[in-house]
PDB file of C-alpha atoms and ligand atoms in Angstrom:
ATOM      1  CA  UNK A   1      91.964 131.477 116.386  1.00 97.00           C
ATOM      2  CA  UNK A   2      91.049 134.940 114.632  1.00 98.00           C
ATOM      3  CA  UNK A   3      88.272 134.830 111.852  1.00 98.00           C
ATOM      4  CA  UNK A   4      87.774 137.705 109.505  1.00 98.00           C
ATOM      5  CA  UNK A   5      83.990 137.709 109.264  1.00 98.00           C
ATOM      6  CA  UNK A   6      82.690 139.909 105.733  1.00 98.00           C
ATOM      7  CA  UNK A   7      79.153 138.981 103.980  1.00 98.00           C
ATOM      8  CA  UNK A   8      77.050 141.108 101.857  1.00 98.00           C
ATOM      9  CA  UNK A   9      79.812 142.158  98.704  1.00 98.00           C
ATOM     10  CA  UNK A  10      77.347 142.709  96.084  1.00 98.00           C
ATOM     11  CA  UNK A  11      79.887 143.256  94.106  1.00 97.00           C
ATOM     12  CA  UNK A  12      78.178 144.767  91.158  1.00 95.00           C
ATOM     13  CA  UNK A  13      76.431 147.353  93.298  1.00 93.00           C
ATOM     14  CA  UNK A  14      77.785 150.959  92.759  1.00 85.00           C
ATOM     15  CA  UNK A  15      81.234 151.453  94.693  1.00 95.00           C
ATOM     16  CA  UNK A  16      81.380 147.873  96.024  1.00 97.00           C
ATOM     17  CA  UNK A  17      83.894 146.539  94.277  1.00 97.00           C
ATOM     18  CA  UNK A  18      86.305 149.564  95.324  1.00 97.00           C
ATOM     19  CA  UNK A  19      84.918 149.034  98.855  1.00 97.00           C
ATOM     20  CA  UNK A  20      85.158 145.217  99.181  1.00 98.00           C
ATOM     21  CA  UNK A  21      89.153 145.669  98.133  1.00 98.00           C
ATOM     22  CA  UNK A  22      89.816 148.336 100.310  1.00 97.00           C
ATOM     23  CA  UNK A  23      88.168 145.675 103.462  1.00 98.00           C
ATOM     24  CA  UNK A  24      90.225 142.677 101.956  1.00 98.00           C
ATOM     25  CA  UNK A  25      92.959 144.346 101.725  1.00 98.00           C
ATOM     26  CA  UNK A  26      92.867 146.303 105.849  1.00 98.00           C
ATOM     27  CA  UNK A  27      91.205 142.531 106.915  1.00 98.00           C
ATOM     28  CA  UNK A  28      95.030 140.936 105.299  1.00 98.00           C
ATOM     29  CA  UNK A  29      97.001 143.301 107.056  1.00 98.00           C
ATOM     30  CA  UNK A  30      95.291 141.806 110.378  1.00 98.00           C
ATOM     31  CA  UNK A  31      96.549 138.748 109.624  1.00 98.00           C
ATOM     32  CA  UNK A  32      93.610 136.385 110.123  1.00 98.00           C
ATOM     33  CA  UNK A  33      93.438 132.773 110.651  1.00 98.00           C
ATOM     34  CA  UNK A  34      90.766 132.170 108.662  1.00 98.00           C
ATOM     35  CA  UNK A  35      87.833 134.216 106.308  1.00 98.00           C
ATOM     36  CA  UNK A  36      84.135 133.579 106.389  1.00 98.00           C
ATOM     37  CA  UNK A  37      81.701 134.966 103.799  1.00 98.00           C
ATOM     38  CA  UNK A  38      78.389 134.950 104.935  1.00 98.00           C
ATOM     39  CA  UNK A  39      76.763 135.393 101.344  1.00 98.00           C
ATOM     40  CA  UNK A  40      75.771 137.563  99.092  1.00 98.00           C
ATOM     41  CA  UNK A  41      78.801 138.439  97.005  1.00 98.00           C
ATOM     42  CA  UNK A  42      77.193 138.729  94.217  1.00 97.00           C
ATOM     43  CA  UNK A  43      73.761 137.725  92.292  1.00 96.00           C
ATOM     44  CA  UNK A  44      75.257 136.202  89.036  1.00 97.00           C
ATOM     45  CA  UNK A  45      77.523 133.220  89.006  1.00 97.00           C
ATOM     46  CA  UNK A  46      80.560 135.792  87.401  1.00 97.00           C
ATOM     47  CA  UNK A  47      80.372 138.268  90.353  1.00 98.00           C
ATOM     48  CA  UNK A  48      80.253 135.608  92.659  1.00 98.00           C
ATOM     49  CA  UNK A  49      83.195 134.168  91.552  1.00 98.00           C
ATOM     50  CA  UNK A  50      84.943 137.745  91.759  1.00 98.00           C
ATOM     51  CA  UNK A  51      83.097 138.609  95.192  1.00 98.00           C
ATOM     52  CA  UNK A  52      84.943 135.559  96.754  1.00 98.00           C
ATOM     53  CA  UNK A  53      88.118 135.898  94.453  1.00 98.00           C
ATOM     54  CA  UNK A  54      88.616 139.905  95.775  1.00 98.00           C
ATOM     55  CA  UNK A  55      88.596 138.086  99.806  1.00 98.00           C
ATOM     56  CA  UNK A  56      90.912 135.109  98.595  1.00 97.00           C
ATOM     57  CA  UNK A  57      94.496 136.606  99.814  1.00 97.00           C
ATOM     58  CA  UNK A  58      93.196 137.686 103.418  1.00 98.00           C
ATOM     59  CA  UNK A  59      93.420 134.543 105.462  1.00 98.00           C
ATOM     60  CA  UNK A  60      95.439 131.008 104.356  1.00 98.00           C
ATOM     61  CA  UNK A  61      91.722 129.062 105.302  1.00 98.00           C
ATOM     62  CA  UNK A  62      88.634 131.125 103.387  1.00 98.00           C
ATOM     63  CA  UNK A  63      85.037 129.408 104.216  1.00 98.00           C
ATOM     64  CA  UNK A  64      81.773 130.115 102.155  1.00 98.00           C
ATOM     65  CA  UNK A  65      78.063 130.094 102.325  1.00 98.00           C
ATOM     66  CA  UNK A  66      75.955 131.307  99.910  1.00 98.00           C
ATOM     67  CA  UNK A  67      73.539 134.122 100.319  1.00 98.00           C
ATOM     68  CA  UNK A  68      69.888 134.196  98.747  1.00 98.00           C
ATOM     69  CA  UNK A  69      71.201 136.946  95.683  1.00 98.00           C
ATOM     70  CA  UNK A  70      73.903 134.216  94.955  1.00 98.00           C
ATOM     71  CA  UNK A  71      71.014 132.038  94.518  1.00 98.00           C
ATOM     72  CA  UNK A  72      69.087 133.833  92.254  1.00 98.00           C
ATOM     73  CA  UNK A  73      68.975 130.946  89.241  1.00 97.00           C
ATOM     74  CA  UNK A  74      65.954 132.983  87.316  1.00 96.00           C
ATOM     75  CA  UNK A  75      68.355 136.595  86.872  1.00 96.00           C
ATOM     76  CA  UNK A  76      71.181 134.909  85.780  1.00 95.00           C
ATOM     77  CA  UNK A  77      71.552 130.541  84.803  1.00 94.00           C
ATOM     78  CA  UNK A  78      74.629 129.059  86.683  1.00 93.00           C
ATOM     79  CA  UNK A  79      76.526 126.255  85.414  1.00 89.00           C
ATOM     80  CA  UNK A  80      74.325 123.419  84.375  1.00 88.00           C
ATOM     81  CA  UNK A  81      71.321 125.628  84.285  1.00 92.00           C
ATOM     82  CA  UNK A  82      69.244 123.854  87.041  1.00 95.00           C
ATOM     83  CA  UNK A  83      67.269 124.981  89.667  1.00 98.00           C
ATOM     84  CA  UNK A  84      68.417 126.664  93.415  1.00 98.00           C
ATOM     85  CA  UNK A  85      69.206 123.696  94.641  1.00 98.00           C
ATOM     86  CA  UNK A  86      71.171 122.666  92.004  1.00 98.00           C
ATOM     87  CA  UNK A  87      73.079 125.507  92.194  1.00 98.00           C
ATOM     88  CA  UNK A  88      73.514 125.735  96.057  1.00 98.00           C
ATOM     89  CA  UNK A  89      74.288 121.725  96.396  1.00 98.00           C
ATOM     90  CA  UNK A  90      76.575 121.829  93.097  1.00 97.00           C
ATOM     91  CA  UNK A  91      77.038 125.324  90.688  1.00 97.00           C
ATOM     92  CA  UNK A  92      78.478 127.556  93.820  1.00 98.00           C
ATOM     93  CA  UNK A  93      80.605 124.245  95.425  1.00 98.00           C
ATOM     94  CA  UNK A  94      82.353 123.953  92.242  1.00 97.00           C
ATOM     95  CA  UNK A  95      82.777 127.889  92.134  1.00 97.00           C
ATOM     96  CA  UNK A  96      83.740 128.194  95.856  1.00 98.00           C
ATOM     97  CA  UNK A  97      86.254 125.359  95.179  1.00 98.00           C
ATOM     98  CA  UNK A  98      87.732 127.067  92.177  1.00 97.00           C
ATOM     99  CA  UNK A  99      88.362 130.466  94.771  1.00 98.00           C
ATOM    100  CA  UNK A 100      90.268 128.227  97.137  1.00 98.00           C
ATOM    101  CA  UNK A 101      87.109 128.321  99.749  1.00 98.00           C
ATOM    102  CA  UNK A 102      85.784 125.283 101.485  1.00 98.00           C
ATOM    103  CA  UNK A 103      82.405 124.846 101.010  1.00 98.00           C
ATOM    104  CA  UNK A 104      80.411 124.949 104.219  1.00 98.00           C
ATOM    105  CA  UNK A 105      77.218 123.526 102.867  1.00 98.00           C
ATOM    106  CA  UNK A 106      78.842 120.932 101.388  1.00 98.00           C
ATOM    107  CA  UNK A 107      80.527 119.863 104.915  1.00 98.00           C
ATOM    108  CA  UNK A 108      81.772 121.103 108.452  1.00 98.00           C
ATOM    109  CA  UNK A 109      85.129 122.142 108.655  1.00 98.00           C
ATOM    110  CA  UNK A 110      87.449 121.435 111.386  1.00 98.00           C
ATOM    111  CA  UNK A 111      90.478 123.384 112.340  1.00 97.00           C
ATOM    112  CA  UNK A 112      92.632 123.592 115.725  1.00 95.00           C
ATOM    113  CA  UNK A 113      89.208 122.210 117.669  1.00 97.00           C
ATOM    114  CA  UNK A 114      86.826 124.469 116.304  1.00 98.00           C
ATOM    115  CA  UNK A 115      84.360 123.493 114.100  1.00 98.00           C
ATOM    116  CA  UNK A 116      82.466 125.044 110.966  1.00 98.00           C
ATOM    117  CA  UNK A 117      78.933 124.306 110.218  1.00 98.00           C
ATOM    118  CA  UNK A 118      76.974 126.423 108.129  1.00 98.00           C
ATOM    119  CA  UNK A 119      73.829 126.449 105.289  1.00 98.00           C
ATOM    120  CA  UNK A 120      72.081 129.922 104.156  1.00 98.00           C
ATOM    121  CA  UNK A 121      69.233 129.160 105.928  1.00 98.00           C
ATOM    122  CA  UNK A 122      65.631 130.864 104.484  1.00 98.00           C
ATOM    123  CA  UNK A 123      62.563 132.570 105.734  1.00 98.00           C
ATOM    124  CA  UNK A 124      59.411 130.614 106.762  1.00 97.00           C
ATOM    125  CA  UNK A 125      57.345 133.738 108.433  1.00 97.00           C
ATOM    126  CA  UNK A 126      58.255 132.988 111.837  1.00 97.00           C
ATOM    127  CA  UNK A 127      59.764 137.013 111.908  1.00 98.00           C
ATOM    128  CA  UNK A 128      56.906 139.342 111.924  1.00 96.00           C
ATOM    129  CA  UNK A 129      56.866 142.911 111.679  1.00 96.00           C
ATOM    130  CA  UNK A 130      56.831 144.869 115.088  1.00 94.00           C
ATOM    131  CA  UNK A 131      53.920 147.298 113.682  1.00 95.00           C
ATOM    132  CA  UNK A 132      50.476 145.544 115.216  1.00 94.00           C
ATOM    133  CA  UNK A 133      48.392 146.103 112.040  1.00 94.00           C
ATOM    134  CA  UNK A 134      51.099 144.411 110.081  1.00 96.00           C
ATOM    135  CA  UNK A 135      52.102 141.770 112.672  1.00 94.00           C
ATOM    136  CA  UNK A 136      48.948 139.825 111.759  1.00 92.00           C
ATOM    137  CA  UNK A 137      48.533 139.260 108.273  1.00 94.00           C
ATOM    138  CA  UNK A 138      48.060 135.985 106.549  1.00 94.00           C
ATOM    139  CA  UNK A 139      51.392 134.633 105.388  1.00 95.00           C
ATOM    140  CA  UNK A 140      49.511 135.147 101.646  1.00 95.00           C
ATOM    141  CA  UNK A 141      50.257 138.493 101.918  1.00 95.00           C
ATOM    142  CA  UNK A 142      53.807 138.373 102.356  1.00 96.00           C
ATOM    143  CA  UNK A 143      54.020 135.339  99.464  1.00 94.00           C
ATOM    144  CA  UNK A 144      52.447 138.145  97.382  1.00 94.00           C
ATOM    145  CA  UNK A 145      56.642 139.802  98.241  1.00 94.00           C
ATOM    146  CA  UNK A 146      54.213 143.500  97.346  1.00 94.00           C
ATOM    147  CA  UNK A 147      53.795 146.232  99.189  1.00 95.00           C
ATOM    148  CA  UNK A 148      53.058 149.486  98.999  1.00 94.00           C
ATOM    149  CA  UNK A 149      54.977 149.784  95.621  1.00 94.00           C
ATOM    150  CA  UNK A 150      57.766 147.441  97.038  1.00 94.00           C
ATOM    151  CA  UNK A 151      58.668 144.293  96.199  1.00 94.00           C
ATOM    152  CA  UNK A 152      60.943 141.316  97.646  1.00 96.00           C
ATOM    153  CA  UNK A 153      62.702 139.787  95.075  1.00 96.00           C
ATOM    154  CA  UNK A 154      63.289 136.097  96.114  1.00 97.00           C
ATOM    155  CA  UNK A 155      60.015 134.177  95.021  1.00 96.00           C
ATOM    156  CA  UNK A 156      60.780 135.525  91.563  1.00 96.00           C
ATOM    157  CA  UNK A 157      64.234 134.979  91.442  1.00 97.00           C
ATOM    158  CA  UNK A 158      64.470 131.957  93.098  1.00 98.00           C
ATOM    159  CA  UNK A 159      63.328 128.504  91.969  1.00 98.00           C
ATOM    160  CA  UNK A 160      63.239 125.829  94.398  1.00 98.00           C
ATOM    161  CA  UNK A 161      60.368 123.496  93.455  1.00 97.00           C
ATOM    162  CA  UNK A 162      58.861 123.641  96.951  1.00 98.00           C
ATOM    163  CA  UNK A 163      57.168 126.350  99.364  1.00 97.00           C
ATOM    164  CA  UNK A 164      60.020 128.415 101.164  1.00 97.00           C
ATOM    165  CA  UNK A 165      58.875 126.797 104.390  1.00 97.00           C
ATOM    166  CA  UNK A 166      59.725 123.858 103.164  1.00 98.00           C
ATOM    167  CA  UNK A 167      63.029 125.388 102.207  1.00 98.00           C
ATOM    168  CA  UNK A 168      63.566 126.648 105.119  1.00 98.00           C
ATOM    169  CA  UNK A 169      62.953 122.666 106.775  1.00 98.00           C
ATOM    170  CA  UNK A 170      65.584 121.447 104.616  1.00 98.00           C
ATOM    171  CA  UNK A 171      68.008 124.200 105.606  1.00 98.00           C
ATOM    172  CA  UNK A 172      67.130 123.687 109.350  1.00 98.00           C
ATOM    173  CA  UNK A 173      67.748 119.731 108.943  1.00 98.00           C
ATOM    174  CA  UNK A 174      70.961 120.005 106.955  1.00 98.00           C
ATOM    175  CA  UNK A 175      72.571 122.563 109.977  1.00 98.00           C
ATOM    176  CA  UNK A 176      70.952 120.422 112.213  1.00 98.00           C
ATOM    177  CA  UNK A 177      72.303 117.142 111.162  1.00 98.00           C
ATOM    178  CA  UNK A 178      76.261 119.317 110.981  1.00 98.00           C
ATOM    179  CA  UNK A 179      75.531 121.008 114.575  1.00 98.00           C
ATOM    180  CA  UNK A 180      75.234 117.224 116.058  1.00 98.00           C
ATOM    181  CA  UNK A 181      78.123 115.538 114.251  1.00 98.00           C
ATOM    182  CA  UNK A 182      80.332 118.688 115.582  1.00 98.00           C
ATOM    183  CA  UNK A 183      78.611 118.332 118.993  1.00 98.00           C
ATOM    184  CA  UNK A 184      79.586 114.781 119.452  1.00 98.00           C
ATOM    185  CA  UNK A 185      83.076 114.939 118.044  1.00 98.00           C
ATOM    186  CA  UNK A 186      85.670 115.053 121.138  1.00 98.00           C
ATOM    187  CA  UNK A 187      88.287 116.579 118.949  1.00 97.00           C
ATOM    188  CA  UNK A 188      85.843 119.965 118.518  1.00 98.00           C
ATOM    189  CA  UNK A 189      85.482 122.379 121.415  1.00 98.00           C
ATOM    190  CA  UNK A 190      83.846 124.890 120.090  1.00 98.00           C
ATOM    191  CA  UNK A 191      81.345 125.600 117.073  1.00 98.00           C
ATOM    192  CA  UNK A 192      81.115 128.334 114.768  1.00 98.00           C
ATOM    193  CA  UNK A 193      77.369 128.291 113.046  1.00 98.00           C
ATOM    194  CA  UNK A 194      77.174 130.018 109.761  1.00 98.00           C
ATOM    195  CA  UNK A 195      74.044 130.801 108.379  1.00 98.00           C
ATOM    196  CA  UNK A 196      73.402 134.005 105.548  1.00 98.00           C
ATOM    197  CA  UNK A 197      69.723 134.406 107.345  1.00 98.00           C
ATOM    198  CA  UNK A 198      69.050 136.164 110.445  1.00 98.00           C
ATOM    199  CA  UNK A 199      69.308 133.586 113.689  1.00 98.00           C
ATOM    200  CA  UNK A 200      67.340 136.186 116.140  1.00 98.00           C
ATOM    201  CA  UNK A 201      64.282 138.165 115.782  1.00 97.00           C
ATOM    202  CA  UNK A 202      65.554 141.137 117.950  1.00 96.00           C
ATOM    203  CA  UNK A 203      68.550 141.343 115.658  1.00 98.00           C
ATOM    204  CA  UNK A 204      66.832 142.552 112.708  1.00 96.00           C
ATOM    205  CA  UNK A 205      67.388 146.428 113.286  1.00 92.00           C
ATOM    206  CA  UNK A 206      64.398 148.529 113.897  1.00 90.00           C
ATOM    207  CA  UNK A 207      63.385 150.837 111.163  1.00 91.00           C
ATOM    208  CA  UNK A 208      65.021 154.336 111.641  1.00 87.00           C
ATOM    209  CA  UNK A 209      63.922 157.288 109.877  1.00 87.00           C
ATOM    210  CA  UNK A 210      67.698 157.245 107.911  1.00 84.00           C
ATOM    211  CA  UNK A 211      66.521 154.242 105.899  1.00 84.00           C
ATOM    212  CA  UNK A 212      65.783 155.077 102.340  1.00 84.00           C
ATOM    213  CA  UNK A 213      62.567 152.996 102.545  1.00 89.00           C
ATOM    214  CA  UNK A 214      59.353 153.697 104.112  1.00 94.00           C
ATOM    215  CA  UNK A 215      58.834 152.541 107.525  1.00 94.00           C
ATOM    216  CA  UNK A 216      55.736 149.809 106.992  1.00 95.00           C
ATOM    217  CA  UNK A 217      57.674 148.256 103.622  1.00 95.00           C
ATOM    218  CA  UNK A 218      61.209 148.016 106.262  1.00 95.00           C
ATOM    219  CA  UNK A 219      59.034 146.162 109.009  1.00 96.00           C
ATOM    220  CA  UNK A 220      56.893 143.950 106.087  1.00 96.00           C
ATOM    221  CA  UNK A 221      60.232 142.790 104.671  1.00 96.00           C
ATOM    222  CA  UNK A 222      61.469 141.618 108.638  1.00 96.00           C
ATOM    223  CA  UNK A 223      59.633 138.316 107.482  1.00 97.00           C
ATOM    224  CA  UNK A 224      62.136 138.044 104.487  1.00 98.00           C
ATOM    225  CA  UNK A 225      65.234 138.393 106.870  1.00 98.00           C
ATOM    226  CA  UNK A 226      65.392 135.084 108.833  1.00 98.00           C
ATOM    227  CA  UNK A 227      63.509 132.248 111.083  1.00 98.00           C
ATOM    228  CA  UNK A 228      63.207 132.196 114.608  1.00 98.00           C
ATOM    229  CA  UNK A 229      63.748 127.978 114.197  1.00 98.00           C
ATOM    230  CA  UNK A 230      67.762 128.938 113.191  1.00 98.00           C
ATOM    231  CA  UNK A 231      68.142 130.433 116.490  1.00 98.00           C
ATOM    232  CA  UNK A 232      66.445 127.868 118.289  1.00 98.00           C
ATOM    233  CA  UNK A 233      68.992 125.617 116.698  1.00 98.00           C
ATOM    234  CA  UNK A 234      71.438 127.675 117.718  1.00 98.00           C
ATOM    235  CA  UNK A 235      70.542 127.541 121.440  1.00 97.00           C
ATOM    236  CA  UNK A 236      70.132 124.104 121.350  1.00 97.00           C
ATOM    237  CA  UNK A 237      74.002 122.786 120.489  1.00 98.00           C
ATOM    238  CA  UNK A 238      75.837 123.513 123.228  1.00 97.00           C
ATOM    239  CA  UNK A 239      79.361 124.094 121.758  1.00 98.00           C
ATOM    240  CA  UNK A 240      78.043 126.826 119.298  1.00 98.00           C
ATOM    241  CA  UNK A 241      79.256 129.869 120.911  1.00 98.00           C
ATOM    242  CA  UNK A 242      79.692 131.681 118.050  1.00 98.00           C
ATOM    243  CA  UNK A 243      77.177 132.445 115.204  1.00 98.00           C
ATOM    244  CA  UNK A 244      77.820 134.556 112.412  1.00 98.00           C
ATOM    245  CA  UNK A 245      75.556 135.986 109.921  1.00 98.00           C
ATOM    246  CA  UNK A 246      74.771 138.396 107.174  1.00 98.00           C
ATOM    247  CA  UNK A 247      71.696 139.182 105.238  1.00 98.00           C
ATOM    248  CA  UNK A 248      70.848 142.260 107.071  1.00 97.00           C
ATOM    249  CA  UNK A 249      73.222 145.413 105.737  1.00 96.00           C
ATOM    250  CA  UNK A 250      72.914 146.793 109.491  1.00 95.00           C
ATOM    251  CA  UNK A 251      76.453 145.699 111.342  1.00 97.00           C
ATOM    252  CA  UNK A 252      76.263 144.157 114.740  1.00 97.00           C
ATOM    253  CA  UNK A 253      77.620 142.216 117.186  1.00 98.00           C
ATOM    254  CA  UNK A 254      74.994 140.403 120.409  1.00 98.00           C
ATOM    255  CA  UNK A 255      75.406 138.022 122.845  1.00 98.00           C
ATOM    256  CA  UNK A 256      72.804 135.424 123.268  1.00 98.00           C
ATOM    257  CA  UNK A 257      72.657 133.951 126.986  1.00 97.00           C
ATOM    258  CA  UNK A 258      71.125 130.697 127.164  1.00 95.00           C
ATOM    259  CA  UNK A 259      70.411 128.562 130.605  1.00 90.00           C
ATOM    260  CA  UNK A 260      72.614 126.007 131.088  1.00 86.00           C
ATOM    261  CA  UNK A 261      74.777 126.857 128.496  1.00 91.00           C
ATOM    262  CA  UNK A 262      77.741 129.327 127.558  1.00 95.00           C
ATOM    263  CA  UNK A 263      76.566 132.116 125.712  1.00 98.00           C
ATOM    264  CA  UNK A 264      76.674 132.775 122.191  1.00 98.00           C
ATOM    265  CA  UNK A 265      78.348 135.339 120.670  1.00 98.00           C
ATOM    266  CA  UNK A 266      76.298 136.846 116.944  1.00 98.00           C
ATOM    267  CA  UNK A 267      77.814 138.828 115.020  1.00 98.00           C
ATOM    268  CA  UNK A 268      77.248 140.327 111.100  1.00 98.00           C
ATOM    269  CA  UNK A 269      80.015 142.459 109.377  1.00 98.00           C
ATOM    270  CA  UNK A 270      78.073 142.988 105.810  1.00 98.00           C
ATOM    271  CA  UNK A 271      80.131 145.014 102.939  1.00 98.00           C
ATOM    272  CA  UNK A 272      76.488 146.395 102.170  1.00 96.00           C
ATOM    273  CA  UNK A 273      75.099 149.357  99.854  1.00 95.00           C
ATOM    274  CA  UNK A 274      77.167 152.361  99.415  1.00 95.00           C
ATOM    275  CA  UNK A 275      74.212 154.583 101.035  1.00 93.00           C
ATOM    276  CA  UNK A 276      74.209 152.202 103.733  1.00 93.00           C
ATOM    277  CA  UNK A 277      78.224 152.339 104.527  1.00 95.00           C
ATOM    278  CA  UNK A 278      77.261 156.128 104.725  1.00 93.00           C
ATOM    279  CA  UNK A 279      74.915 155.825 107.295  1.00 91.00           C
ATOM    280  CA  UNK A 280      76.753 153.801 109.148  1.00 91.00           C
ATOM    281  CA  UNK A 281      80.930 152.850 108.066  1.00 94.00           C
ATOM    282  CA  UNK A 282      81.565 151.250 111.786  1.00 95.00           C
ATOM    283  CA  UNK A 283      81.848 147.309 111.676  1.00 97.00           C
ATOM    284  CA  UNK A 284      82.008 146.521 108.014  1.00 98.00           C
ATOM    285  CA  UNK A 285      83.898 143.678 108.182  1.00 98.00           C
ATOM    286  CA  UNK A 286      85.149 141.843 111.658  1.00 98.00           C
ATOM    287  CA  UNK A 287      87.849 140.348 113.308  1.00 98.00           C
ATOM    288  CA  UNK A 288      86.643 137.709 116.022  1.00 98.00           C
ATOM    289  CA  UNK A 289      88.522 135.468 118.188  1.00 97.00           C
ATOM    290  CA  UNK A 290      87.593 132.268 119.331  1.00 95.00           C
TER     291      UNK A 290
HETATM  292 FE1  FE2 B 301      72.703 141.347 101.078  1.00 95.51          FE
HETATM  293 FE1  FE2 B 302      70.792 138.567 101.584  1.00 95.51          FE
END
């Protein structure tokens, strides 16, 4: 089975919209069992519905999770004009269903033994920065989402009635609860884990001096990118062998050896920012086999 793997559209950033048709359009001529969209393709519910529409034609079997921009209920109301839940459980099913995507936090998926199982997944402060001085600070300081005249947008954005630690527990328990019905199924022999968050600390790229923001805000925001608990979810299903992400513009593809186990195979193939395709074009968008 060959999956296209894309995440990261942002459709209404400068040049995206060019760029994400160009990648539909060389991902279709590979032919491509299937598409998965890692999140992010957009941060209102209208470019979210183009994000996933521009992606539509490039494989018969298109699979969606949402990323936390396409969550963002405070910029822009979706349908129903409830709160981030209400929009990830029921606003982006209906508009993933209306693209011709299955849904993945609304189910697994199942095709020719492999399985689907996927949920954004959050942040709950388990990443910390790699600088020392930084590494310690109370988790206050990083709810503050300020620094240095930066600022991470979720906790405004966002509104999900509970801490995102919390939000994070419910995203681990949802995957969690679709990793073991895969597991057990006889028909499935192997597991492709979705997630929009970042599975592995050492995945989150270290700052380089390229990156249009300062080195401490880069290695503050690591906290924002993912959970260590996702990857030790990960490890712990033994048919995932392949997890896919976005999240993080950086492209890249690791294998995870685990005792015991077959390794897993991570991989993120994020459309990203125009200044970021720049820097570096290689691996937006991915063609795995599994
Ligand atoms: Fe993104
Ligand atoms: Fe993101």
């Amino acid at each position: 089975m060959r999956i296209a793997l894309v995440s990261d559209l942002h459709v209404e950033y400068s040049g995206n919209r060019e760029a994400s048709h160009a990648l539909a359009s060389r991902l279709a001529d590979q032919r491509p069992d299937a598409l998965i969209l890692a999140g992010d393709a957009g941060s209102t519910p209208p470019t979210i519905l183009e994000g996933l529409e521009i992606f539509s034609e490039v494989a018969p079997v298109r699979m969606y999770v949402p990323g936390n921009h396409d969550l963002w209920v405070r910029l822009a109301p979706h349908r129903g004009g409830g709160d981030s839940w209400d929009a990830y459980d029921r606003g982006l099913a209906e508009l993933a269903a209306a693209a011709g995507y299955h849904y993945l936090p609304s189910g697994v998926f199942i095709q020719n033994g492999v399985g689907f199982a996927g949920e954004t997944g959050w942040f709950d402060f388990t990443f910390r920065p790699a600088l020392p001085d930084l590494r310690e600070l109370p988790v206050c300081v990083f709810e503050a989402a300020e620094f240095e005249g930066w600022s991470w947008p979720d906790f405004a954005l966002c509104e999900w009635g509970m801490s995102v630690t919390e939000v994070t527990d419910v995203m681990l328990r949802r995957l969690s609860t679709k990793l073991a019905r895969l597991d057990r199924d006889p028909a499935v022999r192997s597991i492709v884990a979705v997630t929009h968050h970042v599975p592995f600390r050492h995945h989150v790229n270290a700052w380089s001096p390229v990156c249009e923001i300062p080195e401490r805000v880069w290695e503050y925001c690591t906290v924002f990118m993912g959970s260590t608990r996702l990857g030790d979810l990960l490890v712990q299903s033994p048919k995932t062998t392949l997890a896919v992400h976005g999240h993080s513009h950086v492209p890249g593809t690791w294998v995870v050896e685990r005792e015991g186990g077959a390794p897993i195979r991570v991989a993120r193939a994020p459309v990203g920012t125009e200044a970021e395709r720049a820097r570096s074009p290689e691996g937006r968008g991915l063609i795995l086999e599994i």
